[in-house]
Short mmCIF file of N, CA and C in Angstrom, two decimals:
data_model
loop_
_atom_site.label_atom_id
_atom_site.label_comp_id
_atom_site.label_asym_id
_atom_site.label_seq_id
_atom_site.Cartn_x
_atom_site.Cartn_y
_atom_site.Cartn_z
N UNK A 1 -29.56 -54.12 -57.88
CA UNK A 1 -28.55 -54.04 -56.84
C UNK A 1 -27.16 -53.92 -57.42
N UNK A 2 -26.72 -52.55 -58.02
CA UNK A 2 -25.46 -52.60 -58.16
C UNK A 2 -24.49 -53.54 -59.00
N UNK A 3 -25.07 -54.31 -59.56
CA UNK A 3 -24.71 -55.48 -60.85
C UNK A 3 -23.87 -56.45 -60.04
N UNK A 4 -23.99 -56.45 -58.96
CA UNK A 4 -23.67 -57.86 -58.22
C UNK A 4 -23.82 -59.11 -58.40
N UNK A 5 -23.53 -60.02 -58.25
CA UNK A 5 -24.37 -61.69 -58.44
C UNK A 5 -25.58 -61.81 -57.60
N UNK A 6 -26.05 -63.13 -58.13
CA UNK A 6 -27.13 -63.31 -57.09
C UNK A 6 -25.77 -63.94 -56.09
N UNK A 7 -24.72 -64.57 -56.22
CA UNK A 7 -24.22 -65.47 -54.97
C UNK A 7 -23.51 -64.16 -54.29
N UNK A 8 -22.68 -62.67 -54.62
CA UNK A 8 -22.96 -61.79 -54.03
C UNK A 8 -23.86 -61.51 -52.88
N UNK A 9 -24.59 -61.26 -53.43
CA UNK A 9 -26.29 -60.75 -53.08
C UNK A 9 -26.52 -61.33 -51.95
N UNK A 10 -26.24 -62.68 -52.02
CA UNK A 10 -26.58 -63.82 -51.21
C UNK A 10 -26.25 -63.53 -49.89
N UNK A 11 -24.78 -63.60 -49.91
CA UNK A 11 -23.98 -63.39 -48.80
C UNK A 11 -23.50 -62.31 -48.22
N UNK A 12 -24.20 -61.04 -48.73
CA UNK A 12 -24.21 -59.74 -47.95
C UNK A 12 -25.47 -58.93 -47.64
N UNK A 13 -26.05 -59.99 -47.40
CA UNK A 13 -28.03 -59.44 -46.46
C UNK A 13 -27.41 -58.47 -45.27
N UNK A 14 -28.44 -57.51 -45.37
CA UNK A 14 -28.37 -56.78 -44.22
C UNK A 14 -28.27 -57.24 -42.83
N UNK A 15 -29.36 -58.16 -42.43
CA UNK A 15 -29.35 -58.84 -41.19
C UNK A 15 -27.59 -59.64 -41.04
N UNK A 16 -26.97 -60.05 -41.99
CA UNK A 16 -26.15 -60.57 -42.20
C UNK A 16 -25.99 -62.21 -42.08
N UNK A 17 -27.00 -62.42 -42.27
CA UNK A 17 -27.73 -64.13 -42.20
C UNK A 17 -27.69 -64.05 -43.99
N UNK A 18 -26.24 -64.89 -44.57
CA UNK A 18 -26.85 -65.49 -46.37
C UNK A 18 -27.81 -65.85 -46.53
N UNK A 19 -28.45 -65.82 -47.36
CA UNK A 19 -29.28 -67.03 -48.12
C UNK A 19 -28.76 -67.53 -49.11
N UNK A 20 -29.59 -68.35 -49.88
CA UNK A 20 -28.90 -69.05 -51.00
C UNK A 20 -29.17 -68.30 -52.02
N UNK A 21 -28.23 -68.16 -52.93
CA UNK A 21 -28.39 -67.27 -54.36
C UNK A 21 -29.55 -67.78 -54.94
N UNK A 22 -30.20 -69.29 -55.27
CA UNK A 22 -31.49 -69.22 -56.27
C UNK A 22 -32.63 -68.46 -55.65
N UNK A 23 -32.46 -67.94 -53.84
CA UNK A 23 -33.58 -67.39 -53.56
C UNK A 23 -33.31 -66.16 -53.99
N UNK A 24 -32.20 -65.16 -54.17
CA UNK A 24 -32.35 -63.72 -54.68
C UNK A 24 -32.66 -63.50 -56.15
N UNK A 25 -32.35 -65.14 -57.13
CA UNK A 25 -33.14 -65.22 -58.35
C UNK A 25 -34.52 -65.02 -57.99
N UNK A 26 -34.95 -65.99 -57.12
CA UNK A 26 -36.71 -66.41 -57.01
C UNK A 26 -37.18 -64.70 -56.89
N UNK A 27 -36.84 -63.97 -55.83
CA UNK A 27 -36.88 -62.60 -56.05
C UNK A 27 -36.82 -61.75 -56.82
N UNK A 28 -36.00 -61.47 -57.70
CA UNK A 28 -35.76 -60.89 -58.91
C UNK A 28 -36.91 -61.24 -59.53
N UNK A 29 -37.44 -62.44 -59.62
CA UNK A 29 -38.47 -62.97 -60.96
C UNK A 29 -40.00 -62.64 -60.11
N UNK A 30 -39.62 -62.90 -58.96
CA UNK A 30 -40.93 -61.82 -58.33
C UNK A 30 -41.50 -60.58 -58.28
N UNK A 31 -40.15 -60.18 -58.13
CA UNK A 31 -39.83 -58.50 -58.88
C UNK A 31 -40.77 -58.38 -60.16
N UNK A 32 -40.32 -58.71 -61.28
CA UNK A 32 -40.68 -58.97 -62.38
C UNK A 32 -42.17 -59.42 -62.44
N UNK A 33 -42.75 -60.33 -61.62
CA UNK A 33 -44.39 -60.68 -61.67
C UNK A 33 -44.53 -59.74 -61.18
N UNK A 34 -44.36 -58.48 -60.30
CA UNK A 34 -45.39 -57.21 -59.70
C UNK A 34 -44.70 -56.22 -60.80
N UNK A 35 -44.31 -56.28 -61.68
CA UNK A 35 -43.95 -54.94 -62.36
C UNK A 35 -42.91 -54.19 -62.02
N UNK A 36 -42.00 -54.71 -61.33
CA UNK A 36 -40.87 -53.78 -61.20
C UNK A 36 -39.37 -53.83 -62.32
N UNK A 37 -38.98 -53.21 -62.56
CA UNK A 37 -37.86 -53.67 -63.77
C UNK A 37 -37.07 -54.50 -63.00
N UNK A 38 -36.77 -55.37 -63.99
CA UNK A 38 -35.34 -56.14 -63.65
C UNK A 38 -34.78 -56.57 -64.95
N UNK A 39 -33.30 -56.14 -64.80
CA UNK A 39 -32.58 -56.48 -65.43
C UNK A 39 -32.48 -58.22 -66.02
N UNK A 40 -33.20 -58.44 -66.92
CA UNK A 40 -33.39 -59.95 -67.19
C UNK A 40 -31.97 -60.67 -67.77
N UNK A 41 -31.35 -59.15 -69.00
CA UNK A 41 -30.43 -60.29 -69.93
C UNK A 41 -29.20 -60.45 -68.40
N UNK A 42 -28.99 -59.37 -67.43
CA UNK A 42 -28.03 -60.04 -66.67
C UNK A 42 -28.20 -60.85 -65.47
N UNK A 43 -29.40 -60.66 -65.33
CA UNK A 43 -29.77 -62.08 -64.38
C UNK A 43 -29.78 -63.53 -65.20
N UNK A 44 -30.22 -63.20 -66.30
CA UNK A 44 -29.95 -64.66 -67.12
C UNK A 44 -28.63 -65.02 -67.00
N UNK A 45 -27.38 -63.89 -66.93
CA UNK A 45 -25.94 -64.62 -67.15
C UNK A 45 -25.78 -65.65 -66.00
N UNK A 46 -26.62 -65.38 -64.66
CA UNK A 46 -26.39 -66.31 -63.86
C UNK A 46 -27.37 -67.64 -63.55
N UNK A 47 -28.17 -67.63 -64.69
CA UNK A 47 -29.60 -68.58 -64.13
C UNK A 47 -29.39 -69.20 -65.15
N UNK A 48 -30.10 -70.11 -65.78
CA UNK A 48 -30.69 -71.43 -66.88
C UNK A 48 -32.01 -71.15 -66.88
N UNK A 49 -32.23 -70.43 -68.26
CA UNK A 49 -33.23 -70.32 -69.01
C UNK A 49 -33.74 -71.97 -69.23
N UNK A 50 -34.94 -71.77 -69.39
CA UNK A 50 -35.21 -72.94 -70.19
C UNK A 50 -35.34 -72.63 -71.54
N UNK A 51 -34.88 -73.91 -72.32
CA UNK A 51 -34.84 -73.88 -74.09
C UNK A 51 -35.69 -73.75 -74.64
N UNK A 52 -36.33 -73.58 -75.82
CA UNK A 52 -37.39 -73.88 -76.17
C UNK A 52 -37.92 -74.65 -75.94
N UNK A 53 -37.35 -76.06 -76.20
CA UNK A 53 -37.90 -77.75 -75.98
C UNK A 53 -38.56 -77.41 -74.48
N UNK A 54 -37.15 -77.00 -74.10
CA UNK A 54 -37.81 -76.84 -72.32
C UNK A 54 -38.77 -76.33 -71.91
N UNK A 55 -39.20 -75.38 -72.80
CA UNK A 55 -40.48 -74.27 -72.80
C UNK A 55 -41.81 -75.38 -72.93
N UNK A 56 -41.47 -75.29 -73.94
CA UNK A 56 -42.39 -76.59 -74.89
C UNK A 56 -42.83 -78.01 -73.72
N UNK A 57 -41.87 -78.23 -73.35
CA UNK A 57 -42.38 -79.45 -72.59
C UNK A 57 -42.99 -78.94 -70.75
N UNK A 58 -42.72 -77.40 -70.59
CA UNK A 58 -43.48 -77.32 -69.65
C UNK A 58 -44.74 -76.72 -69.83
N UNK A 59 -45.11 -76.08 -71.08
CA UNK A 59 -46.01 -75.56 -71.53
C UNK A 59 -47.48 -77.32 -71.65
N UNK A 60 -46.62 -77.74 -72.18
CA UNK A 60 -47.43 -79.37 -72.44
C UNK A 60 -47.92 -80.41 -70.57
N UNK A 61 -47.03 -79.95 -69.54
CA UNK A 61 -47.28 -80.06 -68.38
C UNK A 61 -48.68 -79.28 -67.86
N UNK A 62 -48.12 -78.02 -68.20
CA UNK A 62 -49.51 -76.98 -67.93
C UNK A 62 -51.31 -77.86 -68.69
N UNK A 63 -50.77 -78.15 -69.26
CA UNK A 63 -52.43 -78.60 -70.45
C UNK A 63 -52.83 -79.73 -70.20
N UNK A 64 -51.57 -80.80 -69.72
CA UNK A 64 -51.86 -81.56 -69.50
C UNK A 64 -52.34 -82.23 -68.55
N UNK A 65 -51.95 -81.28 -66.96
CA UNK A 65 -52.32 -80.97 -65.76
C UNK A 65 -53.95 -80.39 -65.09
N UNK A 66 -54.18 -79.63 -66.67
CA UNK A 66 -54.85 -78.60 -66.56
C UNK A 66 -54.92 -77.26 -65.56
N UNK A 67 -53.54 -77.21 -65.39
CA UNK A 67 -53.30 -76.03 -64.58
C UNK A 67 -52.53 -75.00 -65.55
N UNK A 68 -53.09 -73.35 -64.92
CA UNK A 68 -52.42 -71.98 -65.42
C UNK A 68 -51.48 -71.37 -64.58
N UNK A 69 -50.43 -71.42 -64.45
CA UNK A 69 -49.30 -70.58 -64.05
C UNK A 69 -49.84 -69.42 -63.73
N UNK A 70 -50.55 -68.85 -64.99
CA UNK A 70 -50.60 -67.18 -64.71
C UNK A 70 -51.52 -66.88 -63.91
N UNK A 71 -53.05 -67.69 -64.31
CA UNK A 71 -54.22 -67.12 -63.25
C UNK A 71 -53.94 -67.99 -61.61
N UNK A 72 -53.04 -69.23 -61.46
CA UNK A 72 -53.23 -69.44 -60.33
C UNK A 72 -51.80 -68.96 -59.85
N UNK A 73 -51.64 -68.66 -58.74
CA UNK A 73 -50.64 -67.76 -58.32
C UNK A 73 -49.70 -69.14 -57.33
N UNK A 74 -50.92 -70.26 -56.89
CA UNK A 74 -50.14 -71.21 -56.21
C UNK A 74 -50.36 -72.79 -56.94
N UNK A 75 -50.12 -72.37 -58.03
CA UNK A 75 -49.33 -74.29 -59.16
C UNK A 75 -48.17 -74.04 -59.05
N UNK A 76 -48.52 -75.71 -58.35
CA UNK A 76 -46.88 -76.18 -57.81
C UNK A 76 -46.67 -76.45 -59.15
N UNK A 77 -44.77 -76.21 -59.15
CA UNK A 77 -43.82 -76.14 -59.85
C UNK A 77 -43.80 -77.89 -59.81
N UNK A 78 -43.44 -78.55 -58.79
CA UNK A 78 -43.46 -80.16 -58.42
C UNK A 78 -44.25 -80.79 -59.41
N UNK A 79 -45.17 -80.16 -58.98
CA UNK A 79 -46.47 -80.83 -60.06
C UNK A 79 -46.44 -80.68 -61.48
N UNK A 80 -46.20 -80.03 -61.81
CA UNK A 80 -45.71 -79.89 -62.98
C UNK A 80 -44.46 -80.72 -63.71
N UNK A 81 -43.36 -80.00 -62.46
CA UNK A 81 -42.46 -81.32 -62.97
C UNK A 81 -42.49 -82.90 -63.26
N UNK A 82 -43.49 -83.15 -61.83
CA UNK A 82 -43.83 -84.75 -61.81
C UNK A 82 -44.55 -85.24 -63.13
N UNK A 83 -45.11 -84.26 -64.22
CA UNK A 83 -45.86 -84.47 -65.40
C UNK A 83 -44.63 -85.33 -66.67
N UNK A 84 -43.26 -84.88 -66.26
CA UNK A 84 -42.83 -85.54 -67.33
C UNK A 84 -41.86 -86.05 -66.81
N UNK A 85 -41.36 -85.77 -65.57
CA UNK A 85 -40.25 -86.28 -64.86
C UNK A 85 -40.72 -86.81 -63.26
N UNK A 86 -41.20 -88.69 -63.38
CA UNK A 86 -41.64 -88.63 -62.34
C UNK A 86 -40.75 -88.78 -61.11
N UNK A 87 -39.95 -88.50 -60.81
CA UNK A 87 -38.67 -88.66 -59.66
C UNK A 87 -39.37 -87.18 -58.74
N UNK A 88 -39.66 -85.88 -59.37
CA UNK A 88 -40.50 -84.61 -58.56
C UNK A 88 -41.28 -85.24 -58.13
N UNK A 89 -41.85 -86.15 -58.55
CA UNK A 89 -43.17 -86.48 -57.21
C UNK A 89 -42.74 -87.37 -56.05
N UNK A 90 -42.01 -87.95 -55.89
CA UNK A 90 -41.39 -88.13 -54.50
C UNK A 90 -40.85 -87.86 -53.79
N UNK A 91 -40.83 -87.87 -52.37
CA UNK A 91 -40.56 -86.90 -51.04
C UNK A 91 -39.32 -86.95 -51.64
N UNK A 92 -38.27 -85.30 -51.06
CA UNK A 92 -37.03 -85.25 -51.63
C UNK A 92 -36.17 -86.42 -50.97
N UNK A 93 -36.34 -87.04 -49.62
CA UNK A 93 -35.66 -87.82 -48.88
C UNK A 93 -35.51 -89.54 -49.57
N UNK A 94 -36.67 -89.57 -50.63
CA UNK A 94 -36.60 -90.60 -51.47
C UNK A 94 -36.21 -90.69 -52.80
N UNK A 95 -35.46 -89.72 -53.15
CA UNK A 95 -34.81 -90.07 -54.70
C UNK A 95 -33.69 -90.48 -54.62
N UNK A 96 -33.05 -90.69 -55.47
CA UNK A 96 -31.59 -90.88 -55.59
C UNK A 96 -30.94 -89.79 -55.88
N UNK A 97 -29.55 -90.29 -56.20
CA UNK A 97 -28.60 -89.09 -56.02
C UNK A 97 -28.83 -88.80 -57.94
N UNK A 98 -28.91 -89.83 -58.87
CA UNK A 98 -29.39 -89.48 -60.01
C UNK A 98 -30.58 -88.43 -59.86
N UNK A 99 -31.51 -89.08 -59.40
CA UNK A 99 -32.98 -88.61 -59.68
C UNK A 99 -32.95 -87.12 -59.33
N UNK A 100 -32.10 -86.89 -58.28
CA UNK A 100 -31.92 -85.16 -57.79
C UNK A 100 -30.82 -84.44 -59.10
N UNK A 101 -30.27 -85.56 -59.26
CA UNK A 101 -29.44 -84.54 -60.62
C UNK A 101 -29.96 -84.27 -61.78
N UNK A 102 -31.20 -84.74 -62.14
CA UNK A 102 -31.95 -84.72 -63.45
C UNK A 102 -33.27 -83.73 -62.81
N UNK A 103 -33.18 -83.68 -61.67
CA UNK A 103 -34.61 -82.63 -61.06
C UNK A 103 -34.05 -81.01 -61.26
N UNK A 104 -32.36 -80.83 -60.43
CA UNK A 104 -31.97 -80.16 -59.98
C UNK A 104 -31.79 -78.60 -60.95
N UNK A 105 -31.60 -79.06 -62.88
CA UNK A 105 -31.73 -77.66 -63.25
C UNK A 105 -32.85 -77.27 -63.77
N UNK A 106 -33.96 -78.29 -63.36
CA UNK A 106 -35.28 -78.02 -63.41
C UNK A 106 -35.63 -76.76 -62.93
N UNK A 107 -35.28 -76.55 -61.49
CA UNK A 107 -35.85 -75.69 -60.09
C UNK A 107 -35.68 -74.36 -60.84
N UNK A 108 -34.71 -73.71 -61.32
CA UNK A 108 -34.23 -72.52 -61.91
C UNK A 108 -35.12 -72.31 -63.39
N UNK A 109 -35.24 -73.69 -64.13
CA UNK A 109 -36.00 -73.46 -65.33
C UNK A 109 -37.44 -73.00 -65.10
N UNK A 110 -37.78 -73.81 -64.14
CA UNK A 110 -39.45 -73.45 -63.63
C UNK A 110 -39.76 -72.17 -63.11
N UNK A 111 -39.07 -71.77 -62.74
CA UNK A 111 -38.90 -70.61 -62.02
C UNK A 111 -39.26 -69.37 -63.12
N UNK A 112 -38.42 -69.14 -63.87
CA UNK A 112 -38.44 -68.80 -65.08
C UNK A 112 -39.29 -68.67 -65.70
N UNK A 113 -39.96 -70.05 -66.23
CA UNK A 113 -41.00 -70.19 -66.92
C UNK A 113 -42.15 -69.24 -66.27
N UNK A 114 -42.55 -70.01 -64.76
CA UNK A 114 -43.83 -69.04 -64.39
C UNK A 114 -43.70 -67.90 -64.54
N UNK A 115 -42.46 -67.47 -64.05
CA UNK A 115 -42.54 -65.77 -63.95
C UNK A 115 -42.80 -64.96 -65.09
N UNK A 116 -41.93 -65.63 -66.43
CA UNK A 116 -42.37 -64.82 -67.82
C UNK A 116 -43.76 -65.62 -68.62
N UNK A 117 -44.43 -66.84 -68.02
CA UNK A 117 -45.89 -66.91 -68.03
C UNK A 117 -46.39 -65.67 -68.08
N UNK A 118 -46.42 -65.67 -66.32
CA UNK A 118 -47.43 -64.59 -65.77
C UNK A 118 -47.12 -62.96 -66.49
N UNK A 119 -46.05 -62.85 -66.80
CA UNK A 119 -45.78 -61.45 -67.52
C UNK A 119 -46.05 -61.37 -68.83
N UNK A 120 -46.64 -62.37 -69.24
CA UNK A 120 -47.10 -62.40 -70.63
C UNK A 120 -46.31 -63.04 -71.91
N UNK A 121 -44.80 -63.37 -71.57
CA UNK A 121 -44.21 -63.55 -72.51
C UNK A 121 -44.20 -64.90 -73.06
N UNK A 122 -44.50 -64.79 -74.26
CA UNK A 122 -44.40 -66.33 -75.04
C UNK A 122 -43.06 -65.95 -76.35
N UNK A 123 -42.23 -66.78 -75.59
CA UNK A 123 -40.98 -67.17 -76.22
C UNK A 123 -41.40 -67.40 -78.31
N UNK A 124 -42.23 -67.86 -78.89
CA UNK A 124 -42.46 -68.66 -79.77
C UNK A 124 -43.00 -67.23 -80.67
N UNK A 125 -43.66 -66.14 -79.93
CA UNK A 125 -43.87 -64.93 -80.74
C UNK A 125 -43.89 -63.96 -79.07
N UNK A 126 -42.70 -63.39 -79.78
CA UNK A 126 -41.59 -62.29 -78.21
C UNK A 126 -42.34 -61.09 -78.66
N UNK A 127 -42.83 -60.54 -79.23
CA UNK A 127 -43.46 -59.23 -79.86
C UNK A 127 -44.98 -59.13 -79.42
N UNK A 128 -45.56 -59.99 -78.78
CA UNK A 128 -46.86 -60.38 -78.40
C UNK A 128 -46.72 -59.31 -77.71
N UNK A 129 -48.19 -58.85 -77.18
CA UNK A 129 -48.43 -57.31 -76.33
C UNK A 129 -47.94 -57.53 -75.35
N UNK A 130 -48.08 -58.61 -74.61
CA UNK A 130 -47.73 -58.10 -73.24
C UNK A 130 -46.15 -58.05 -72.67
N UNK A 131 -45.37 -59.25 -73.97
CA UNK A 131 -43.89 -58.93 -74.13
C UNK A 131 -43.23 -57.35 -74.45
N UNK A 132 -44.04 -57.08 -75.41
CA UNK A 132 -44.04 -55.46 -75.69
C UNK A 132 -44.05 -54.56 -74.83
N UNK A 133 -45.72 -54.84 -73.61
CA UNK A 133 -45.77 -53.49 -72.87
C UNK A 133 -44.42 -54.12 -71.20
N UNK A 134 -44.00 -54.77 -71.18
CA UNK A 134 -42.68 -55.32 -70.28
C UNK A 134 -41.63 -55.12 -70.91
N UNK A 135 -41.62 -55.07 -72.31
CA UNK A 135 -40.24 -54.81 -73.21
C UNK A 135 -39.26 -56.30 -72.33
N UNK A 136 -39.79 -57.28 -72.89
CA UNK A 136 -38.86 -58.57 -72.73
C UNK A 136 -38.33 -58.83 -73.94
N UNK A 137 -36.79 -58.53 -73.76
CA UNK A 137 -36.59 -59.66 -75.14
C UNK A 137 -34.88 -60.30 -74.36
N UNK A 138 -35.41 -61.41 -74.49
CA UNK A 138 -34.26 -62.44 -74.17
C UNK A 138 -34.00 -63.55 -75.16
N UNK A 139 -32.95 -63.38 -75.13
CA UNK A 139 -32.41 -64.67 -76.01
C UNK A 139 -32.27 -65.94 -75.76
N UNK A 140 -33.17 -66.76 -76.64
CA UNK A 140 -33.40 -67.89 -76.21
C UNK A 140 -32.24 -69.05 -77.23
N UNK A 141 -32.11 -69.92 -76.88
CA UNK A 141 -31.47 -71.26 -77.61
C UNK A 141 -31.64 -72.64 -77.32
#
């Protein structure tokens, strides 16, 4: 879309009803699970990658859960989170105002994660085939 923001994006829907910018991320990265290009390094300028560690510790959620991102299309993100951070497993109306600030740049990291799951990319070796046949390369830190 014209190298707009997602908070752009947001607030000039056709119907003319905003949404919130992490949903035209969530889109974009949906984009991306059916094969359509998207511009990753400039959607990253506006999102939070997760770090390696970050990778790493949701990758260790997945195994430890025994759930796949890629073959199941509906593992909750929650659930996952609740694996190392248990404040996600309670109704949102019961955390604190901490507990939502330590959840909150989760939502964008997870997001992330599944989507370049399911597209094949493993951060730890970026040259892997299926990073290759998507041509992902993002910079991680």
């Amino acid at each position: 879309s014209k190298g707009e923001s997602p908070e752009v994006i947001a607030i000039q829907q056709p119907n003319g009803k905003p949404i919130q910018p992490a949903t035209v991320v969530g889109h974009a990265l949906t984009a991306l699970e059916q094969g359509r290009p998207v511009d990753l390094m400039r959607l990253s300028k506006w999102t939070s990658l997760p770090s390696l560690q970050q990778w790493d510790r949701l990758r260790e959620a997945e195994l430890s859960l025994d759930v796949d991102v890629v073959t199941n299309d509906k593992a909750s993100a929650v659930a996952l989170l609740a694996d190392f951070i248990p404040a996600a497993g309670k109704a949102a109306a019961e955390r604190t105002d901490e507990e939502k600030a330590v959840l909150a740049p989760w939502y964008e990291k997870i997001k992330w994660f599944m989507a370049l799951r399911r597209v094949g990319y493993d951060p730890a070796d970026p040259d892997a085939a299926g990073a290759k046949r998507q041509k992902l390369h993002i910079g991680w830190g």
